[in-house]
CSV table of C-alpha atoms and ligand atoms in Angstrom, one decimal:
chain,number,residue,atom,x,y,z
A,1,MET,CA,-36.4,112.4,115.3
A,2,LYS,CA,-33.1,114.0,114.0
A,3,ALA,CA,-32.4,116.1,111.6
A,4,THR,CA,-31.0,113.3,109.0
A,5,THR,CA,-33.4,111.4,109.2
A,6,GLN,CA,-36.2,114.0,109.2
A,7,LEU,CA,-35.1,115.5,106.2
A,8,ILE,CA,-33.9,112.3,104.3
A,9,HIS,CA,-38.4,111.1,105.0
A,10,SER,CA,-39.8,114.6,104.4
A,11,ILE,CA,-38.9,113.8,100.5
A,12,PRO,CA,-41.7,111.7,99.8
A,13,VAL,CA,-42.6,108.6,97.9
A,14,ASP,CA,-44.8,108.7,95.4
A,15,GLU,CA,-48.0,108.0,96.0
A,16,GLN,CA,-49.6,106.8,92.4
A,17,THR,CA,-46.5,105.0,92.1
A,18,GLY,CA,-44.8,104.3,94.7
A,19,ALA,CA,-41.7,105.7,93.0
A,20,ILE,CA,-38.7,106.8,96.2
A,21,ALA,CA,-37.0,109.1,93.9
A,22,VAL,CA,-39.1,112.6,93.2
A,23,PRO,CA,-40.7,112.5,89.6
A,24,ILE,CA,-39.9,115.3,87.5
A,25,TYR,CA,-43.6,117.1,86.0
A,26,GLN,CA,-42.2,118.0,83.1
A,27,THR,CA,-45.8,120.3,82.2
A,28,SER,CA,-46.7,123.9,81.3
A,29,THR,CA,-50.0,123.7,81.9
A,30,PHE,CA,-52.9,120.6,83.8
A,31,VAL,CA,-55.3,119.2,81.9
A,32,GLN,CA,-59.0,120.9,84.1
A,33,GLU,CA,-61.9,118.6,84.6
A,34,ALA,CA,-64.0,121.8,84.8
A,35,PRO,CA,-63.4,125.6,84.5
A,36,GLY,CA,-61.3,126.6,87.4
A,37,ILE,CA,-60.8,122.4,88.6
A,38,ASN,CA,-58.4,121.3,88.8
A,39,LYS,CA,-55.8,118.7,90.9
A,40,GLY,CA,-54.5,121.9,92.2
A,41,PHE,CA,-52.1,123.1,90.3
A,42,ASP,CA,-53.3,124.6,86.7
A,43,TYR,CA,-50.1,126.0,85.2
A,44,SER,CA,-46.4,125.5,86.2
A,45,ARG,CA,-45.6,129.3,86.8
A,46,SER,CA,-47.8,129.4,89.6
A,47,ASN,CA,-47.3,125.9,90.6
A,48,ASN,CA,-45.6,122.3,89.4
A,49,PRO,CA,-46.0,119.8,91.3
A,50,THR,CA,-41.4,118.8,92.0
A,51,ARG,CA,-41.3,122.8,92.8
A,52,ALA,CA,-43.5,122.5,95.5
A,53,THR,CA,-42.1,119.3,96.6
A,54,LEU,CA,-38.8,120.8,97.1
A,55,GLU,CA,-40.0,124.2,98.5
A,56,LYS,CA,-42.1,121.6,101.6
A,57,ILE,CA,-38.5,120.1,101.9
A,58,VAL,CA,-36.8,123.4,102.6
A,59,ALA,CA,-39.8,124.9,104.1
A,60,GLU,CA,-39.3,121.6,106.4
A,61,LEU,CA,-35.5,122.3,107.1
A,62,GLU,CA,-35.5,125.3,108.1
A,63,GLY,CA,-38.2,125.5,110.4
A,64,GLY,CA,-40.5,127.7,108.6
A,65,SER,CA,-43.9,128.0,107.3
A,66,THR,CA,-42.9,128.5,103.8
A,67,GLY,CA,-40.8,127.3,101.0
A,68,LEU,CA,-40.8,129.0,97.7
A,69,ALA,CA,-37.8,127.9,95.1
A,70,PHE,CA,-36.0,130.6,92.0
A,71,ALA,CA,-34.3,130.7,89.1
A,72,SER,CA,-31.3,131.7,91.3
A,73,GLY,CA,-30.1,133.4,94.9
A,74,LEU,CA,-30.6,136.7,93.2
A,75,ALA,CA,-33.9,135.8,92.0
A,76,ALA,CA,-34.5,134.8,95.7
A,77,ILE,CA,-33.4,138.2,97.1
A,78,ASP,CA,-35.2,140.2,94.6
A,79,ASN,CA,-38.2,138.7,95.3
A,80,VAL,CA,-37.6,139.5,99.2
A,81,ILE,CA,-36.7,143.8,98.2
A,82,LYS,CA,-40.2,143.6,96.8
A,83,LEU,CA,-42.0,143.7,100.0
A,84,LEU,CA,-40.4,147.1,100.5
A,85,ARG,CA,-41.4,150.7,99.2
A,86,SER,CA,-40.3,153.9,98.0
A,87,GLY,CA,-38.9,155.6,100.8
A,88,ASP,CA,-37.9,152.0,102.9
A,89,GLU,CA,-34.8,151.5,104.2
A,90,VAL,CA,-32.4,148.9,104.7
A,91,VAL,CA,-29.6,148.0,106.9
A,92,ALA,CA,-27.5,145.4,105.6
A,93,VAL,CA,-24.1,143.5,106.8
A,94,ASP,CA,-21.9,145.5,105.2
A,95,ASP,CA,-19.4,142.9,104.2
A,96,ILE,CA,-22.6,142.2,101.8
A,97,TYR,CA,-22.5,139.4,98.9
A,98,GLY,CA,-21.2,141.3,95.9
A,99,GLY,CA,-24.3,140.7,93.5
A,100,ALA,CA,-26.9,141.6,96.3
A,101,PHE,CA,-24.6,144.9,96.5
A,102,ARG,CA,-25.3,145.6,93.0
A,103,LEU,CA,-28.9,144.7,93.4
A,104,PHE,CA,-29.4,147.4,95.9
A,105,ASP,CA,-27.2,150.0,94.7
A,106,LYS,CA,-27.9,150.0,90.8
A,107,VAL,CA,-30.7,148.5,90.9
A,108,TYR,CA,-33.3,149.4,94.2
A,109,SER,CA,-31.7,152.4,94.4
A,110,GLN,CA,-34.0,154.1,91.2
A,111,TYR,CA,-37.1,152.8,93.2
A,112,GLY,CA,-36.4,154.7,96.4
A,113,ILE,CA,-35.1,152.0,98.5
A,114,LYS,CA,-31.8,153.5,100.5
A,115,VAL,CA,-29.4,150.7,102.0
A,116,THR,CA,-26.8,151.5,104.9
A,117,TYR,CA,-24.4,148.8,105.7
A,118,VAL,CA,-22.5,148.7,108.3
A,119,ASP,CA,-20.8,145.9,110.9
A,120,THR,CA,-23.3,144.1,111.8
A,121,ALA,CA,-21.1,141.8,114.6
A,122,ASP,CA,-21.8,145.0,116.5
A,123,LEU,CA,-25.7,145.6,117.5
A,124,ARG,CA,-24.7,149.3,118.4
A,125,GLU,CA,-23.9,150.3,114.8
A,126,ILE,CA,-26.9,148.9,113.3
A,127,LYS,CA,-28.7,150.9,116.3
A,128,ARG,CA,-27.2,153.6,115.1
A,129,ALA,CA,-28.3,152.6,111.3
A,130,ILE,CA,-31.6,152.3,112.5
A,131,THR,CA,-34.4,155.4,111.2
A,132,PRO,CA,-37.7,155.4,111.2
A,133,ALA,CA,-37.6,154.2,108.2
A,134,THR,CA,-36.1,150.9,108.0
A,135,ARG,CA,-38.2,148.2,107.0
A,136,LEU,CA,-35.6,145.6,106.9
A,137,ILE,CA,-32.1,144.7,108.5
A,138,TRP,CA,-30.2,142.6,106.1
A,139,LEU,CA,-27.9,139.6,107.8
A,140,GLU,CA,-25.2,136.9,106.5
A,141,THR,CA,-23.9,135.4,108.9
A,142,PRO,CA,-20.7,133.9,108.7
A,143,THR,CA,-20.0,136.7,105.7
A,144,ASN,CA,-18.1,135.8,102.7
A,145,PRO,CA,-15.2,136.0,102.2
A,146,THR,CA,-14.3,137.2,106.4
A,147,LEU,CA,-16.6,135.2,107.7
A,148,LYS,CA,-17.1,137.6,110.2
A,149,ILE,CA,-20.5,135.9,112.9
A,150,SER,CA,-23.4,138.7,113.2
A,151,ASP,CA,-25.7,137.7,116.9
A,152,ILE,CA,-29.1,136.7,114.6
A,153,ALA,CA,-31.1,136.4,117.6
A,154,ALA,CA,-29.7,139.8,119.4
A,155,ILE,CA,-30.3,141.0,115.5
A,156,ALA,CA,-33.7,139.7,115.5
A,157,GLU,CA,-35.1,141.2,118.7
A,158,LEU,CA,-34.0,144.4,117.7
A,159,ALA,CA,-35.9,144.3,114.8
A,160,HIS,CA,-39.2,143.9,115.9
A,161,ALA,CA,-38.6,146.7,118.4
A,162,HIS,CA,-38.3,148.6,115.3
A,163,ARG,CA,-41.3,147.1,113.8
A,164,ALA,CA,-38.5,145.8,110.8
A,165,LEU,CA,-38.0,142.1,109.1
A,166,LEU,CA,-35.2,140.5,109.5
A,167,CYS,CA,-34.2,138.6,106.5
A,168,VAL,CA,-30.5,136.3,107.1
A,169,ASP,CA,-28.8,134.8,104.2
A,170,ASN,CA,-28.4,131.5,105.7
A,171,THR,CA,-26.3,130.2,102.9
A,172,PHE,CA,-23.1,129.6,103.9
A,173,ALA,CA,-24.1,128.3,106.9
A,174,THR,CA,-26.8,126.2,105.9
A,175,PRO,CA,-29.9,125.0,107.9
A,176,ALA,CA,-27.2,121.7,108.5
A,177,LEU,CA,-25.7,124.3,110.9
A,178,GLN,CA,-27.8,127.2,111.8
A,179,GLN,CA,-31.9,128.3,111.3
A,180,PRO,CA,-32.5,131.8,111.2
A,181,LEU,CA,-36.3,131.0,111.4
A,182,LYS,CA,-36.0,129.4,115.3
A,183,LEU,CA,-33.7,132.3,116.0
A,184,GLY,CA,-36.1,134.6,115.5
A,185,ALA,CA,-35.5,136.1,111.8
A,186,ASP,CA,-38.7,136.3,109.8
A,187,ILE,CA,-37.3,135.2,106.3
A,188,VAL,CA,-34.2,133.2,105.3
A,189,VAL,CA,-32.9,133.2,102.1
A,190,HIS,CA,-30.8,131.2,100.3
A,191,SER,CA,-28.4,131.1,96.8
A,192,ALA,CA,-29.3,127.1,96.5
A,193,THR,CA,-26.7,127.0,94.0
A,194,LYS,CA,-23.6,126.3,96.7
A,195,TYR,CA,-24.1,124.1,99.6
A,196,LEU,CA,-28.1,122.9,99.3
A,197,GLY,CA,-27.5,122.0,95.5
A,198,GLY,CA,-24.4,120.6,96.9
A,199,HIS,CA,-22.9,119.6,93.4
A,200,SER,CA,-21.9,123.0,91.7
A,201,ASP,CA,-24.4,122.0,88.8
A,202,ILE,CA,-27.7,124.2,89.1
A,203,ILE,CA,-28.0,127.8,89.6
A,204,ALA,CA,-31.1,128.1,92.0
A,205,GLY,CA,-32.5,130.2,95.0
A,206,VAL,CA,-34.8,129.5,97.5
A,207,VAL,CA,-36.6,131.9,99.8
A,208,VAL,CA,-38.1,130.6,103.8
A,209,THR,CA,-40.4,132.4,106.0
A,210,ALA,CA,-41.9,131.9,109.0
A,211,GLU,CA,-45.2,133.3,108.6
A,212,PRO,CA,-47.7,131.9,106.0
A,213,GLU,CA,-48.8,135.6,105.7
A,214,LEU,CA,-45.5,136.6,104.7
A,215,GLY,CA,-44.9,133.4,102.1
A,216,ALA,CA,-48.3,134.5,100.9
A,217,ARG,CA,-47.4,138.0,99.9
A,218,LEU,CA,-43.6,136.6,98.9
A,219,LYS,CA,-45.3,134.1,96.4
A,220,PHE,CA,-48.1,136.0,94.8
A,221,PHE,CA,-44.9,138.7,93.5
A,222,GLN,CA,-43.0,134.9,92.4
A,223,ASN,CA,-45.9,134.5,90.6
A,224,ALA,CA,-46.6,138.1,89.4
A,225,THR,CA,-43.1,138.2,88.6
A,226,GLY,CA,-42.5,134.9,87.6
A,227,ASN,CA,-39.7,134.0,89.0
A,228,ILE,CA,-39.5,130.3,89.1
A,229,LEU,CA,-36.9,127.2,89.8
A,230,GLY,CA,-38.1,124.8,86.5
A,231,PRO,CA,-39.1,121.5,87.2
A,232,PHE,CA,-35.5,119.8,86.3
A,233,ASP,CA,-33.4,122.0,88.6
A,234,SER,CA,-36.2,121.4,91.3
A,235,PHE,CA,-35.3,117.4,90.6
A,236,LEU,CA,-31.5,118.4,90.8
A,237,LEU,CA,-31.5,120.4,94.2
A,238,ILE,CA,-34.0,117.7,95.7
A,239,ARG,CA,-31.8,115.2,95.1
A,240,GLY,CA,-28.0,117.2,96.6
A,241,LEU,CA,-30.6,118.2,99.8
A,242,GLU,CA,-30.8,114.6,100.7
A,243,THR,CA,-27.3,114.3,101.4
A,244,LEU,CA,-26.8,117.8,103.1
A,245,HIS,CA,-26.0,116.6,106.6
A,246,LEU,CA,-23.2,114.1,105.4
A,247,ARG,CA,-21.8,116.7,102.9
A,248,VAL,CA,-21.5,119.5,105.5
A,249,ARG,CA,-20.3,117.5,108.4
A,250,GLU,CA,-17.6,116.5,105.7
A,251,HIS,CA,-17.3,119.7,104.3
A,252,CYS,CA,-16.5,121.1,108.5
A,253,ARG,CA,-13.5,118.7,109.9
A,254,ASN,CA,-11.8,119.3,106.2
A,255,ALA,CA,-12.3,122.9,106.7
A,256,LEU,CA,-11.3,122.9,110.3
A,257,ALA,CA,-8.2,120.4,110.0
A,258,ILE,CA,-7.5,122.9,106.8
A,259,ALA,CA,-8.1,126.4,108.7
A,260,LYS,CA,-5.3,124.6,111.7
A,261,TYR,CA,-3.0,123.7,108.9
A,262,LEU,CA,-2.9,127.3,108.1
A,263,GLU,CA,-2.9,128.9,111.5
A,264,GLN,CA,0.6,127.6,112.3
A,265,HIS,CA,2.0,128.0,108.5
A,266,PRO,CA,5.1,131.0,108.2
A,267,ALA,CA,3.8,132.7,104.9
A,268,VAL,CA,0.1,133.0,106.1
A,269,ASP,CA,-0.7,136.1,108.0
A,270,LYS,CA,-4.2,135.7,109.0
A,271,VAL,CA,-6.6,132.7,108.7
A,272,PHE,CA,-10.8,133.2,109.2
A,273,TYR,CA,-12.8,130.2,110.2
A,274,PRO,CA,-15.0,130.5,112.4
A,275,GLY,CA,-14.0,127.1,114.7
A,276,LEU,CA,-10.8,128.8,115.4
A,277,SER,CA,-10.2,130.1,119.2
A,278,SER,CA,-8.2,133.1,117.5
A,279,HIS,CA,-11.0,134.3,114.9
A,280,PRO,CA,-13.3,137.4,116.9
A,281,ASN,CA,-16.9,135.8,117.2
A,282,HIS,CA,-15.9,131.8,117.5
A,283,LEU,CA,-17.3,131.8,120.8
A,284,LEU,CA,-20.8,133.6,119.2
A,285,ALA,CA,-20.3,131.2,116.4
A,286,ALA,CA,-20.0,128.3,118.5
A,287,LYS,CA,-23.3,129.3,120.0
A,288,GLN,CA,-25.8,129.8,116.7
A,289,GLN,CA,-23.9,127.8,114.7
A,290,SER,CA,-23.8,123.5,115.6
A,291,ALA,CA,-20.3,123.4,113.6
A,292,PHE,CA,-18.3,126.1,111.5
A,293,GLY,CA,-19.3,125.9,107.8
A,294,GLY,CA,-16.9,124.5,104.6
A,295,VAL,CA,-15.2,128.0,103.9
A,296,VAL,CA,-11.6,129.4,104.9
A,297,SER,CA,-9.9,132.5,104.1
A,298,PHE,CA,-6.3,133.7,104.3
A,299,THR,CA,-4.2,135.9,104.0
A,300,LEU,CA,-0.5,136.0,102.8
A,301,LYS,CA,2.4,137.4,104.8
A,302,ASP,CA,3.6,139.0,101.5
A,303,ASP,CA,0.1,140.6,101.1
A,304,THR,CA,0.4,141.2,97.3
A,305,GLU,CA,-1.8,140.5,94.2
A,306,ALA,CA,1.1,138.7,92.6
A,307,ALA,CA,2.1,136.5,95.2
A,308,ALA,CA,-2.3,135.9,95.4
A,309,ASN,CA,-1.8,135.1,92.0
A,310,ALA,CA,0.8,133.0,91.5
A,311,PHE,CA,-0.4,131.1,94.7
A,312,VAL,CA,-4.0,129.8,93.6
A,313,MET,CA,-2.4,129.8,90.1
A,314,SER,CA,-0.2,126.8,91.5
A,315,THR,CA,-2.7,124.6,92.9
A,316,GLU,CA,-3.8,121.2,91.6
A,317,LEU,CA,-6.4,120.2,93.5
A,318,PHE,CA,-8.2,123.3,94.6
A,319,LYS,CA,-9.6,124.6,91.2
A,320,LEU,CA,-9.8,128.5,90.9
A,321,ALA,CA,-13.1,129.4,90.3
A,322,GLU,CA,-16.0,131.8,91.8
A,323,SER,CA,-18.5,130.2,94.0
A,324,LEU,CA,-18.9,127.7,96.4
A,325,GLY,CA,-19.8,124.3,98.4
A,326,GLY,CA,-19.6,121.9,95.9
A,327,ILE,CA,-18.0,118.5,96.2
A,328,LYS,CA,-14.9,119.9,94.6
A,329,SER,CA,-12.6,122.2,96.4
A,330,LEU,CA,-12.2,125.7,95.0
A,331,LEU,CA,-10.5,128.7,95.4
A,332,CYS,CA,-10.6,132.6,94.3
A,333,HIS,CA,-8.7,135.9,94.9
A,334,PRO,CA,-11.9,138.2,96.2
A,335,ALA,CA,-9.9,141.3,95.2
A,336,GLN,CA,-9.7,140.1,91.1
A,337,MET,CA,-13.2,137.7,91.1
A,338,THR,CA,-16.0,138.3,93.2
A,339,HIS,CA,-15.2,141.5,95.4
A,340,LYS,CA,-13.7,143.0,92.3
A,341,SER,CA,-16.7,145.5,91.5
A,342,ILE,CA,-15.6,146.9,95.1
A,343,PRO,CA,-13.3,149.8,95.8
A,344,ALA,CA,-9.9,148.8,96.6
A,345,ASP,CA,-10.1,150.5,99.8
A,346,ILE,CA,-13.2,149.5,100.7
A,347,ARG,CA,-12.5,146.4,100.0
A,348,ARG,CA,-9.3,146.4,102.7
A,349,ALA,CA,-11.3,148.5,105.2
A,350,ASN,CA,-13.8,145.7,105.0
A,351,GLY,CA,-10.9,142.9,105.6
A,352,VAL,CA,-10.5,141.6,102.3
A,353,ALA,CA,-6.9,142.1,101.8
A,354,ASP,CA,-4.2,142.5,98.7
A,355,SER,CA,-3.9,138.8,98.7
A,356,LEU,CA,-6.7,137.5,101.0
A,357,ILE,CA,-7.2,134.1,99.5
A,358,ARG,CA,-10.8,132.6,99.7
A,359,LEU,CA,-11.0,128.5,99.8
A,360,SER,CA,-14.5,126.5,99.4
A,361,ILE,CA,-13.1,123.0,101.0
A,362,GLY,CA,-14.5,119.6,99.3
A,363,LEU,CA,-15.1,116.6,100.0
A,364,GLU,CA,-11.7,114.7,98.9
A,365,ASP,CA,-9.2,113.2,101.5
A,366,SER,CA,-7.7,116.4,103.5
A,367,GLU,CA,-5.0,115.3,103.7
A,368,ASP,CA,-4.4,115.3,100.0
A,369,LEU,CA,-5.8,119.2,100.0
A,370,ILE,CA,-3.1,120.1,102.6
A,371,ASN,CA,-0.8,118.3,100.6
A,372,ASP,CA,-1.9,120.5,97.8
A,373,LEU,CA,-1.7,123.5,99.9
A,374,GLU,CA,1.9,122.9,101.2
A,375,GLN,CA,3.2,122.3,97.4
A,376,THR,CA,1.4,125.4,96.0
A,377,PHE,CA,3.2,126.7,99.1
A,378,LYS,CA,6.8,125.4,97.9
A,379,SER,CA,6.5,126.6,94.4
A,380,ILE,CA,5.7,129.6,94.9
A,381,TYR,CA,8.1,130.3,97.6
A,382,GLN,CA,10.5,129.3,94.7
A,383,SER,CA,9.3,131.0,91.8
A,384,VAL,CA,7.8,134.3,92.8
A,385,ILE,CA,7.8,135.3,96.6
A,386,LYS,CA,11.5,134.7,97.2
A,387,LYS,CA,12.2,137.1,94.6
A,388,HIS,CA,9.2,139.5,95.4
A,389,ALA,CA,9.9,139.9,99.0
A,390,PRO,CA,12.9,138.8,100.6
A,391,ALA,CA,11.0,139.2,103.7
A,392,PHE,CA,9.2,136.5,103.8
A,393,ALA,CA,12.2,133.8,104.2
B,1,PLP,C1,-23.9,133.2,95.9
B,1,PLP,C2,-24.4,133.8,96.7
B,1,PLP,C3,-25.6,135.1,96.4
B,1,PLP,C4,-25.7,134.2,94.6
B,1,PLP,O1,-26.9,132.8,94.6
B,1,PLP,P1,-26.8,133.4,92.9
B,1,PLP,O2,-27.4,131.5,93.2
B,1,PLP,O3,-25.5,133.5,92.7
B,1,PLP,O4,-27.6,133.6,92.2
B,1,PLP,C5,-26.4,135.2,97.3
B,1,PLP,N1,-25.3,135.0,98.5
B,1,PLP,C6,-24.1,134.4,98.5
B,1,PLP,C7,-23.9,134.3,100.4
B,1,PLP,C8,-23.6,134.2,97.8
B,1,PLP,O5,-23.0,133.5,98.5
């Protein structure tokens, strides 16, 4: 069976009523027949039928054994870090999601967990960073916002040779394009707020493990800390997942068209999109992913915050907002928004230039999106860039 059919039919028909949509069990507790005798549910923090259905769907979707649904992507990441003890070390991708960096840097550093950041696209850098205390390698691939690609299969081998686990944040690729567990990773996490939900209407996170033992440990932490997704948001996430493959296919098609348009534009300096042959990791992306995702980043020849500001404030269809993966196209200026907390020199060294703009390509018609970008280039050329940087002309 193909993945789309499998996903749609992994969403069960309600046995009791025949309801084709998953019922929302908006209940805190469950009546017991006798003390400790119940129908598999006793309290909704521990287990809830709507959430349990969602967790089963995502586990299957990632090709894992255990799925768990959390209140946010960061809550999901937090639950995985609870596997570590004081003195343990993590090797993490340098272009990491800002919130994950803050969690490591400001929270888990207090508990004696050390994180070393390296360019995980280069295996030698990971090898150099691994110590006998390394318990976990943390990847995002593609990364945000420069869309760097790391070799999941090779890094899984390296992790296991050093008795470390590999966790992949699969938010950007989604299981529609890449299944890290099948490439040897032990754990996958998602900000389901993005493509899995897909409609910019929930905050949610997901963890899937390859092995049931690891899944059981994470489920224990989830119940012990009360870090769960509610029934209504679980329902919304299931509803979003139904169209995952359809949406992602169109996001990718639109994104490639826009990346090609940007690549030939005279005001654009660099375009970051793994689907372009100019991308340094294009071949690896083509091997590891079935398509290249819906996020495109680019820098302007006028590499200034002023030019980027003018750009992000002049689009009509692209809305200025953080987040990504929704139906409507969004754009953001990482230097002032998602990556504001990173010191400017470190940010620039990681390839996030002052003028870098990140686009989350939505499901509008690509011709309309390109027209929106074209009118924006024209208007900023008139109002800002000409004055600011005559060289651009
Ligand atoms: C958004 C995001 C997160 C955090 O998820 P929330 O749902 O906002 O808590 C983690 N990783 C990546 C790659 C993200 O884009």
